């Protein structure tokens, strides 16, 4: 039972990290696109 709860906690933490990483990548993509649109050189 201890191993099962430990695995569920690890899975929960990994899901949070993955979601944070995806959100960070998406937000940085938006920033890069915005900077690209605002830059005079295309």
XYZ file of C-alpha atoms in Angstrom:
42
model
C 0.000 0.000 0.000
C 2.875 2.340 0.756
C 4.361 1.703 -2.678
C 0.995 2.331 -4.334
C 0.515 5.691 -2.606
C 4.131 6.609 -3.355
C 3.583 5.868 -7.044
C 0.398 7.929 -7.102
C 2.225 10.860 -5.494
C 5.076 10.582 -7.995
C 2.592 10.429 -10.864
C 0.761 13.478 -9.503
C 4.007 15.454 -9.195
C 5.142 14.448 -12.682
C 1.765 15.501 -14.117
C 2.106 18.904 -12.440
C 5.642 19.315 -13.799
C 4.536 18.306 -17.306
C 1.612 20.742 -17.204
C 3.878 23.551 -15.995
C 6.386 22.777 -18.757
C 3.677 22.768 -21.436
C 2.247 26.056 -20.139
C 5.744 27.598 -20.073
C 6.495 26.451 -23.626
C 3.160 27.753 -24.906
C 3.593 31.124 -23.207
C 7.182 31.460 -24.472
C 5.991 30.570 -27.989
C 3.459 33.406 -27.754
C 6.188 35.780 -26.558
C 8.494 34.717 -29.412
C 5.709 35.208 -31.967
C 4.904 38.634 -30.482
C 8.582 39.677 -30.560
C 8.854 38.403 -34.141
C 5.779 40.404 -35.189
C 7.062 43.546 -33.451
C 10.594 43.298 -34.841
C 11.314 45.393 -37.968
C 13.404 42.594 -39.523
C 11.428 39.681 -40.990
